[in-house]
Coordinates of C-alpha atoms in Angstrom, one line a residue:
X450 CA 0.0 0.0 0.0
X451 CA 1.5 3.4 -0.9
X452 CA 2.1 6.2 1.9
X453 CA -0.7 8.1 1.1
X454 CA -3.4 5.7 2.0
X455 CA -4.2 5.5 5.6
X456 CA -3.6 1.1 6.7
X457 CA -6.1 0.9 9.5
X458 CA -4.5 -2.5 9.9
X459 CA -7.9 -4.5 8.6
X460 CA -8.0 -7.2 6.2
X461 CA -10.8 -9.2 4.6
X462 CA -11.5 -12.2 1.7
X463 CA -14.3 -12.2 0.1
X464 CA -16.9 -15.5 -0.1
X465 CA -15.8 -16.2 -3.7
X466 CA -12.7 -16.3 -5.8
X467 CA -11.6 -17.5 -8.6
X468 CA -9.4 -20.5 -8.6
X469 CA -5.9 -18.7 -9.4
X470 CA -6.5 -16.7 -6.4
X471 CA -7.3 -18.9 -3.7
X472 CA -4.2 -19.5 -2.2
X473 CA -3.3 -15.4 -2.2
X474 CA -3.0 -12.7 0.3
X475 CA -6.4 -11.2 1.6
X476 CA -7.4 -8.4 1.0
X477 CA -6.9 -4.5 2.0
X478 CA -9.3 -2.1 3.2
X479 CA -10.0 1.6 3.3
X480 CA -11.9 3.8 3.0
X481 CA -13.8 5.7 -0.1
X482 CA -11.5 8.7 0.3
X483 CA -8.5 7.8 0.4
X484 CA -8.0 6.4 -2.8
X485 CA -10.4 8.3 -5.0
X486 CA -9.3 12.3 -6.5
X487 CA -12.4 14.0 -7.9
X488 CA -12.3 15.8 -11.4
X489 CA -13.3 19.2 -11.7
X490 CA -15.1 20.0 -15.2
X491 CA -13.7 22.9 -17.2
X492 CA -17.3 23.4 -17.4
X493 CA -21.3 22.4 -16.5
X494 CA -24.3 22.6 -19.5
X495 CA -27.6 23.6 -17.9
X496 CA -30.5 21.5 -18.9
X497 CA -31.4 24.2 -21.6
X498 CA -28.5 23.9 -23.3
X499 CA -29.0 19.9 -23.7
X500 CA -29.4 19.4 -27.3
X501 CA -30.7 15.8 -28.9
X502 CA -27.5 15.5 -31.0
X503 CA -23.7 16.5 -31.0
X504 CA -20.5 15.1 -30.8
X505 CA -20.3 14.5 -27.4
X506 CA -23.0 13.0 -24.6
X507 CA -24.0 14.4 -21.3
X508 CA -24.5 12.9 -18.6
X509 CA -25.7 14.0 -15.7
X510 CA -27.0 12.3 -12.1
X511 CA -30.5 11.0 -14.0
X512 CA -30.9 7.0 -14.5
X513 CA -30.1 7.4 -18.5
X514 CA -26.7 6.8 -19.0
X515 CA -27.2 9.5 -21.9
X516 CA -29.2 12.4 -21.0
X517 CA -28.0 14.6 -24.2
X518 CA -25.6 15.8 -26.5
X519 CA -23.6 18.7 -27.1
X520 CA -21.0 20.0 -29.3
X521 CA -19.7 22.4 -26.8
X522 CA -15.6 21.2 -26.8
X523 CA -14.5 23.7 -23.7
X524 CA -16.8 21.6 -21.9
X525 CA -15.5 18.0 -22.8
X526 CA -13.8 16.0 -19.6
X527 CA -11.2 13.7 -21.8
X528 CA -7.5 13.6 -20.3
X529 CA -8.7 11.4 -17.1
X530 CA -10.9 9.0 -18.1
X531 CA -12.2 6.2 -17.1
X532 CA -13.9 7.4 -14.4
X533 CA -17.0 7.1 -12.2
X534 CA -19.5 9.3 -12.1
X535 CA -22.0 9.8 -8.7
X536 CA -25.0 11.5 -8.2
X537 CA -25.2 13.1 -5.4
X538 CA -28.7 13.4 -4.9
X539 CA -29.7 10.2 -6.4
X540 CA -26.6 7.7 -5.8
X541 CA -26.7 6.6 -9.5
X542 CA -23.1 5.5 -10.6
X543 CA -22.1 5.5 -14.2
X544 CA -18.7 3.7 -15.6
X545 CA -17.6 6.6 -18.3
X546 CA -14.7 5.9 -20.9
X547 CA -15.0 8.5 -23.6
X548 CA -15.2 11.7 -23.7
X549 CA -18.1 13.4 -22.2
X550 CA -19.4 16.6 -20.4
X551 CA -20.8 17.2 -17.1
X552 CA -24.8 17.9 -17.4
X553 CA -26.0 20.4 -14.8
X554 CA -25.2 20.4 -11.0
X555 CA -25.5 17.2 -8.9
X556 CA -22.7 14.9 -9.8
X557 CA -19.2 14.3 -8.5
X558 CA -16.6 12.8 -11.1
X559 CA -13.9 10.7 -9.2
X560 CA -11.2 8.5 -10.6
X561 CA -8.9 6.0 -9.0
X562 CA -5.7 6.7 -7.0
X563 CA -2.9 3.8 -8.5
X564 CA -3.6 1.3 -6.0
X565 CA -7.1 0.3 -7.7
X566 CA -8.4 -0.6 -11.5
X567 CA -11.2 1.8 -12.1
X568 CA -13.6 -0.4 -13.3
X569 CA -12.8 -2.9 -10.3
X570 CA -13.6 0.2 -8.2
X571 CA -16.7 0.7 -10.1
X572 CA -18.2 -2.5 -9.7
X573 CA -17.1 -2.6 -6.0
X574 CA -19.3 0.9 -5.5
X575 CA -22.3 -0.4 -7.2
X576 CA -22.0 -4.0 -5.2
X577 CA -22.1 -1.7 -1.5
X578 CA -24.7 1.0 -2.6
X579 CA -25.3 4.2 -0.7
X580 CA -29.1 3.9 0.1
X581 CA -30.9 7.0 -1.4
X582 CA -32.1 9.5 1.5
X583 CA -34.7 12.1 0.1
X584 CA -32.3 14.4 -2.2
X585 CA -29.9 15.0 0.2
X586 CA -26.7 15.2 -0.6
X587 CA -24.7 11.6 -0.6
X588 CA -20.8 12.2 -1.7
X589 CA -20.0 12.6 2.0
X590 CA -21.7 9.4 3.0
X591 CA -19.8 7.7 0.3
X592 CA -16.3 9.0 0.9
X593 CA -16.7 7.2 4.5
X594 CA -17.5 4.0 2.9
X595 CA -15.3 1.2 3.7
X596 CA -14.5 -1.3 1.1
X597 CA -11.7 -3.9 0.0
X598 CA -9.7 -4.8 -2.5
X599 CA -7.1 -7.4 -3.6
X600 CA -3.1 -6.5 -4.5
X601 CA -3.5 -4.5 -7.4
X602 CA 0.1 -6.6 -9.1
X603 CA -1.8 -10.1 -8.8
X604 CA -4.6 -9.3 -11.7
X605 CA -7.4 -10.2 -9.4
X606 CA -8.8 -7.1 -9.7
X607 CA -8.6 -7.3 -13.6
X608 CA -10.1 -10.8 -13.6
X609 CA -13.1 -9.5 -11.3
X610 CA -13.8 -6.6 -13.1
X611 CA -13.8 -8.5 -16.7
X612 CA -15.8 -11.3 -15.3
X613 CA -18.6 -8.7 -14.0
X614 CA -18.1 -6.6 -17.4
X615 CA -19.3 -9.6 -19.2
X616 CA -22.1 -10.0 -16.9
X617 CA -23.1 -6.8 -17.8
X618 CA -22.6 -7.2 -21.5
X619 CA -25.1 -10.1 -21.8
X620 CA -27.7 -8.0 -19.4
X621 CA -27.2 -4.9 -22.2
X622 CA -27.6 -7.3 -25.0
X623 CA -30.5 -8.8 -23.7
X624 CA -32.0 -5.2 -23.1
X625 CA -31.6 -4.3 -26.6
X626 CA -33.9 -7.1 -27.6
X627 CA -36.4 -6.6 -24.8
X628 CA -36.3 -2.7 -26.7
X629 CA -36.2 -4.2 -30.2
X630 CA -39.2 -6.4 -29.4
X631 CA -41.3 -3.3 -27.3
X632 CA -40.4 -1.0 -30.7
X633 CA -41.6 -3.8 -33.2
X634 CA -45.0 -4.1 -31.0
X635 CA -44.9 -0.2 -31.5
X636 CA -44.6 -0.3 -34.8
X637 CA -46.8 -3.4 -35.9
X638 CA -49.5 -1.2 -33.2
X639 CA -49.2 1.8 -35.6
X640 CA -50.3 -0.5 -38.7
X641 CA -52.8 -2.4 -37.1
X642 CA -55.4 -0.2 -35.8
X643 CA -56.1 3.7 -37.8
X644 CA -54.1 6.2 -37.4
X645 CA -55.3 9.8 -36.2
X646 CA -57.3 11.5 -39.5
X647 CA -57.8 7.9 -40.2
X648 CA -60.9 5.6 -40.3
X649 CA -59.0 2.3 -41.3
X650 CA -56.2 0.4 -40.1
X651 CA -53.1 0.1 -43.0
X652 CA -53.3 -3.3 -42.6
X653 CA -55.6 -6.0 -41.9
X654 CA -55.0 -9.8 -41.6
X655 CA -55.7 -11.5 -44.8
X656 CA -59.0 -13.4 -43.1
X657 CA -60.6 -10.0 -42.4
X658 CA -59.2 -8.2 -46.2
X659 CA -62.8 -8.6 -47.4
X660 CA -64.5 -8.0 -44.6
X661 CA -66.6 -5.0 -43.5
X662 CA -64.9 -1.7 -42.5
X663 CA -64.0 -0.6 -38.9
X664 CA -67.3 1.6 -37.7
X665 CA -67.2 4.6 -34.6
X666 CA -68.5 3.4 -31.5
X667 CA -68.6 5.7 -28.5
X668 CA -67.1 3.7 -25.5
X669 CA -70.4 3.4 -23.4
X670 CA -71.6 1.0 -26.2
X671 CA -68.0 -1.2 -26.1
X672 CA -68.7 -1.5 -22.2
X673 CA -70.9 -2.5 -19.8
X674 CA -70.0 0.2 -16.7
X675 CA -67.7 2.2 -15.9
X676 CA -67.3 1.7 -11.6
X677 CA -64.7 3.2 -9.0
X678 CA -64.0 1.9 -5.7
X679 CA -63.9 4.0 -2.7
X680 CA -61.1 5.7 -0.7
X681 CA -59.7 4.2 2.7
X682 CA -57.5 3.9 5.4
X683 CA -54.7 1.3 4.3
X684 CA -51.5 -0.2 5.7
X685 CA -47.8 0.3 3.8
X686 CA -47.6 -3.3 2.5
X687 CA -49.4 -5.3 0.1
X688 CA -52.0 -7.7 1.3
X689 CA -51.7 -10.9 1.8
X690 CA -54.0 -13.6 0.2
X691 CA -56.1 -13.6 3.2
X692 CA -56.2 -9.9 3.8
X693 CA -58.1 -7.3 2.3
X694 CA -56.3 -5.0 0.1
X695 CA -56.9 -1.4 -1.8
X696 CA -55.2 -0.9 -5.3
X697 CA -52.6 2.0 -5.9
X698 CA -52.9 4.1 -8.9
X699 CA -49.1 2.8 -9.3
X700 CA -50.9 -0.8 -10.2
X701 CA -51.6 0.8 -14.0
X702 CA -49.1 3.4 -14.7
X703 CA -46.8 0.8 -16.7
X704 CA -49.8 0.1 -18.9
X705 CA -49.4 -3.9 -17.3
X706 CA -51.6 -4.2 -14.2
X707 CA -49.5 -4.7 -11.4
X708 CA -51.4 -6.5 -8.6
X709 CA -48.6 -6.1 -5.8
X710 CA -49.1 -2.3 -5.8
X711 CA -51.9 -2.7 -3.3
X712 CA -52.0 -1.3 0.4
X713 CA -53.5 -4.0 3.2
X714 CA -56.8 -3.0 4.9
X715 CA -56.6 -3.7 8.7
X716 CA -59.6 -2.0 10.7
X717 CA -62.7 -3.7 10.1
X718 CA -64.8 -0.4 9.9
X719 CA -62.7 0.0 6.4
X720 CA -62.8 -3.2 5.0
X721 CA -67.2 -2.9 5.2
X722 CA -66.6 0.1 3.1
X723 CA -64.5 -1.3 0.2
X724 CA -65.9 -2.1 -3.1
X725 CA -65.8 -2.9 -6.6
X726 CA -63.2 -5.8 -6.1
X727 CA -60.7 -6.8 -8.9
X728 CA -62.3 -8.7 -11.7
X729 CA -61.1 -10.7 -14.6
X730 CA -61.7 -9.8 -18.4
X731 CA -62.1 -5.9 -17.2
X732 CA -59.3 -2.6 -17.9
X733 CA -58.7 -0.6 -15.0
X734 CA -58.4 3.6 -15.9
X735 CA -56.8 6.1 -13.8
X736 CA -59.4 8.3 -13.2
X737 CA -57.3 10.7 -10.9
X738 CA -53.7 11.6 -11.2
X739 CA -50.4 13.7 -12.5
X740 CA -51.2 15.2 -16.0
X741 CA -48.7 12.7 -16.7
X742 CA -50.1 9.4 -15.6
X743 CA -54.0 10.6 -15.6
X744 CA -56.3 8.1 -18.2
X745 CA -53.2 5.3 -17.7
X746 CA -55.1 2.0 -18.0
X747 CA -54.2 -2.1 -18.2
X748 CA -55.9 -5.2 -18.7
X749 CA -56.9 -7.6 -15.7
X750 CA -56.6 -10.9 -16.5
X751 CA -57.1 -12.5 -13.5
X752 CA -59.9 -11.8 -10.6
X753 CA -58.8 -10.7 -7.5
X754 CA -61.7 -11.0 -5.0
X755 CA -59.5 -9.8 -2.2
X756 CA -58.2 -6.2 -3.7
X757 CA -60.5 -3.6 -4.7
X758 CA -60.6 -0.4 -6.2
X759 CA -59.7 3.1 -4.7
X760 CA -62.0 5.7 -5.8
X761 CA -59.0 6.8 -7.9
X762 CA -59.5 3.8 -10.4
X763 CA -62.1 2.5 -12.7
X764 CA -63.1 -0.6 -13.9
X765 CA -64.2 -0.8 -17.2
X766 CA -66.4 -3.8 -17.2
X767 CA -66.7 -7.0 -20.1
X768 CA -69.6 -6.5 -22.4
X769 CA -70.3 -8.7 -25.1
X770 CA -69.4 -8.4 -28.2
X771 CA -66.7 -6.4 -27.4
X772 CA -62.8 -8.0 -27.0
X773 CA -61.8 -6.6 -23.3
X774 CA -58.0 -7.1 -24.8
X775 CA -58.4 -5.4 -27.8
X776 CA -60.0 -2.8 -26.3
X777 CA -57.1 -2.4 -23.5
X778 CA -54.9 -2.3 -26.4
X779 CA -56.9 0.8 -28.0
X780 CA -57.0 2.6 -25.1
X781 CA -52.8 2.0 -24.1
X782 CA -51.9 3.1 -27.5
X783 CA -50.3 6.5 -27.9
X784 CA -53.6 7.2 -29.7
X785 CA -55.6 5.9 -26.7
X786 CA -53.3 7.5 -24.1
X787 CA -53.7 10.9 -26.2
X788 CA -57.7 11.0 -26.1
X789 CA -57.9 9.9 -22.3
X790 CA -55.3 12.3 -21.2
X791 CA -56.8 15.3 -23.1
X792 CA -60.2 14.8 -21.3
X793 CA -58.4 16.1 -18.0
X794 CA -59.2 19.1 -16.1
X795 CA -59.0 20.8 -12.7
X796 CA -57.6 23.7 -11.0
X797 CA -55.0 22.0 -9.9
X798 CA -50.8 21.9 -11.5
X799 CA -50.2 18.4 -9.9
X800 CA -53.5 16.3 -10.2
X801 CA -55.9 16.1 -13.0
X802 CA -58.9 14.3 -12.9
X803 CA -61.3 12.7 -16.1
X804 CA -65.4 13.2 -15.6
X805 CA -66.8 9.5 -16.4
X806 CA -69.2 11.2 -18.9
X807 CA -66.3 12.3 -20.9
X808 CA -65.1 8.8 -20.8
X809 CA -67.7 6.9 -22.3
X810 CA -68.4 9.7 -24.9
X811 CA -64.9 8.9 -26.8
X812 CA -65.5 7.5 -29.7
X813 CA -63.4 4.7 -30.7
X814 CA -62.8 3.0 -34.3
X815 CA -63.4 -0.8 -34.5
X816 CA -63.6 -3.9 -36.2
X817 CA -66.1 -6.3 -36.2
X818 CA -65.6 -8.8 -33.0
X819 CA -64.3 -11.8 -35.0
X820 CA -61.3 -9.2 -36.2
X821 CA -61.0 -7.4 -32.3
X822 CA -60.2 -10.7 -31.2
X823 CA -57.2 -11.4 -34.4
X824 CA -55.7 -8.4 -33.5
X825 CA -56.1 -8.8 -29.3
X826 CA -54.7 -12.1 -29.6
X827 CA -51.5 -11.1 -32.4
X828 CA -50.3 -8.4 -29.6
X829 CA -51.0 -10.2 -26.3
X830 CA -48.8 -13.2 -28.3
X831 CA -46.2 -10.4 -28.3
X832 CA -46.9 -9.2 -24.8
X833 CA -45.9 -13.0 -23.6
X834 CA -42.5 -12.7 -25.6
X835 CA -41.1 -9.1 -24.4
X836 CA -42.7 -10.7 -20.6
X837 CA -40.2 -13.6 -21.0
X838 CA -37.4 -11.9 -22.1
X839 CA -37.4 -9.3 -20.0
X840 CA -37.9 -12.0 -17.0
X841 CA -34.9 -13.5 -18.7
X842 CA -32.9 -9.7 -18.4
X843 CA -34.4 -9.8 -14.6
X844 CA -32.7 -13.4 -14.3
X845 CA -29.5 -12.0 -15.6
X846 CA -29.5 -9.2 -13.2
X847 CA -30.2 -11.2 -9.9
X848 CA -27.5 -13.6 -11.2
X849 CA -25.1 -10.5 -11.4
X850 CA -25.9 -9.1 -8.1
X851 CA -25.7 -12.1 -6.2
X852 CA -22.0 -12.7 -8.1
X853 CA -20.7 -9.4 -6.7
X854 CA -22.3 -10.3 -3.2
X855 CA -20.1 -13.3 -3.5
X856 CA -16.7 -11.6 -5.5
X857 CA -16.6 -8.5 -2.7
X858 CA -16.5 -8.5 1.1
X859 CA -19.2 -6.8 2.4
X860 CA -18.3 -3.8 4.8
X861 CA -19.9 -1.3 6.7
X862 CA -19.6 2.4 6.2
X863 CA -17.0 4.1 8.2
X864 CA -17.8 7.2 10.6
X865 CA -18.9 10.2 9.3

């Protein structure tokens, strides 16, 4: 260890090494600060000045890697790369090896002192994350963190880092076709049902070429009712299958329904006043929220009969004649999402709310059922194939983080 790192003395070995190493020393430790320098950017771009191409990216403390580009050379950071960038609001951490400039306020750039391999130090950071408090300021938490590492003259380091670079290659690849696959859906979407000026789809499926042309049906006559549930008290955990539960307006705002994001309904009183539980074959629509996420909907496959509405949902009920899938598909479409987020009003900047009138007044273009059903089942076929591989990218992940649970010794943080 060089002179200008503090030895406190401490050693550790982590759960997991790789067979060349087994037999070697263990390992130092120390803290953040002493063997990180920060970099100092010749120069920040605001967020105005972010443009959608250039020569160089931004990046900045969001969760893109790339939040922009820019042209804007007295600003590029080149001569000390690689090197980590940390938000310091939001703990993200971002392995940078071209050149690149700073984005706004909020991040610190640190690089490596000789005794560690930058990328070792990288994944070493992201395997003992600082835990996000409110948007506080983290940088001093982290430059108290204590954390280990292996000679930096026996290659362990190298051999970590690669094997964990690798890792994160096939989790990128496998994210490229979970986006390929999300963008054909998009795209096969935008052929499949009319576009806005339009009264017909571009194409049709050869079975239906012949048959007669989509018709303008206001939503009332697609749907049998349009209910909301009621507002209670509720717990801060999901319910469990023999609890009553209330839905969050966080179950629809993907567009999949998410049946987890439910809150548990203890006192008695409350659980007589729920209704309007969770049926199967029906959409759920976000009645009340951001301007943002207000008219969000998603399909419900399943029933539920233990979690119910909040008076902040609806349920658009099955009526026949009328595909509940396709329909779901209609209203999620940019299209859809458009109409039901126009209806919005209220004097309010941060919640907007949609009038059920309004709702079942839209007037929708459709095919004949036989053709609603083509259509529902062609996309929910490709709903099933971006679910798998992106359970497979989820797979890939866990795998990766318990690997780095197993490749690092896990330390505490030192004292402020």
């Amino acid at each position: 260890m060089s002179s200008n790192m503090k030895d406190n003395g401490s050693t550790s070995f982590p759960r997991l090494r790789f067979p060349s190493f087994r037999n070697a020393g263990s390992w130092k430790q120390s803290t953040v600060k002493e063997i990180i320098a920060t970099v100092t950017p010749p120069k920040k771009l605001q967020t105005s000045d972010y443009e959608t191409e250039g020569a160089f990216p931004i990046i900045d403390q969001s969760p893109s890697y790339i939040c922009g580009w820019t042209n804007d050379r007295e600003a590029v950071i080149g001569k000390e790369l690689p090197v980590i960038v940390f938000g310091d609001h939001t703990c993200v951490l971002k392995f940078v090896e071209r050149p690149f400039v700073q984005g706004a306020d909020g991040i610190k750039i640190i690089r490596p002192k000789c005794e560690i391999d930058a990328r070792f130090l990288f994944f070493t950071l992201e395997a003992n994350p600082v835990k996000q408090e409110s948007y506080k300021r983290h940088f001093s938490i982290l430059k108290e963190r204590k954390l280990c590492f292996p000679d930096p003259s026996s290659g362990e380091q190298q051999k970590i880092a690669d094997c964990l670079a690798s890792a994160d290659a096939l989790i990128e690849a496998q994210g490229r076709k979970v986006e390929a696959l999300r963008a054909h859906k998009k795209g096969l979407m935008q052929q499949l049902f009319p576009q806005k000026g339009e009264t017909q789809p571009r194409f049709r499926f050869p079975e239906f070429e012949r048959a007669r042309e989509w018709a303008e049906i206001p939503l009332s006559k697609l749907v049998s009712g349009l209910n909301a549930g009621v507002s209670v008290n509720s717990g801060d955990r999901p319910a469990m299958n023999n609890e009553i539960g209330v839905l969050k307006t966080s179950a629809v705002t993907s567009g999949i329904f998410e049946p987890l994001e439910n809150k548990v309904v203890f006192d008695d009183e409350e659980i007589r006043r729920v209704k309007e539980p969770v049926h199967a074959d029906t959409i759920i629509i976000s009645r009340m929220n951001t301007p943002a996420l207000v008219g969000a909907s998603a399909y419900v496959k399943d029933s539920l009969p233990n979690i119910f509405l909040p008076d902040r949902l609806w349920a658009a009920k099955s009526r026949r004649g009328t595909s509940m899938r396709f329909l779901a598909f209609i209203l999620g479409s940019d299209r859809g999402r458009a109409t039901l987020s126009s209806l919005a009003g209220g004097s309010s900047g941060s919640m907007k709310n949609i009038a059920k009138p309004d709702v079942l007044a839209i007037l929708l273009t459709v095919p004949p059922p036989p053709e609603q059903q083509r259509i529902a089942d062609c996309l929910t076929s490709l709903d099933d194939l971006i679910a798998a591989e992106t359970r497979k990218q989820d797979t890939l992940k866990t795998h990766k983080k318990g690997l780095m649970q197993q490749l690092f010794p896990q330390v505490g943080e030192g004292d402020a």
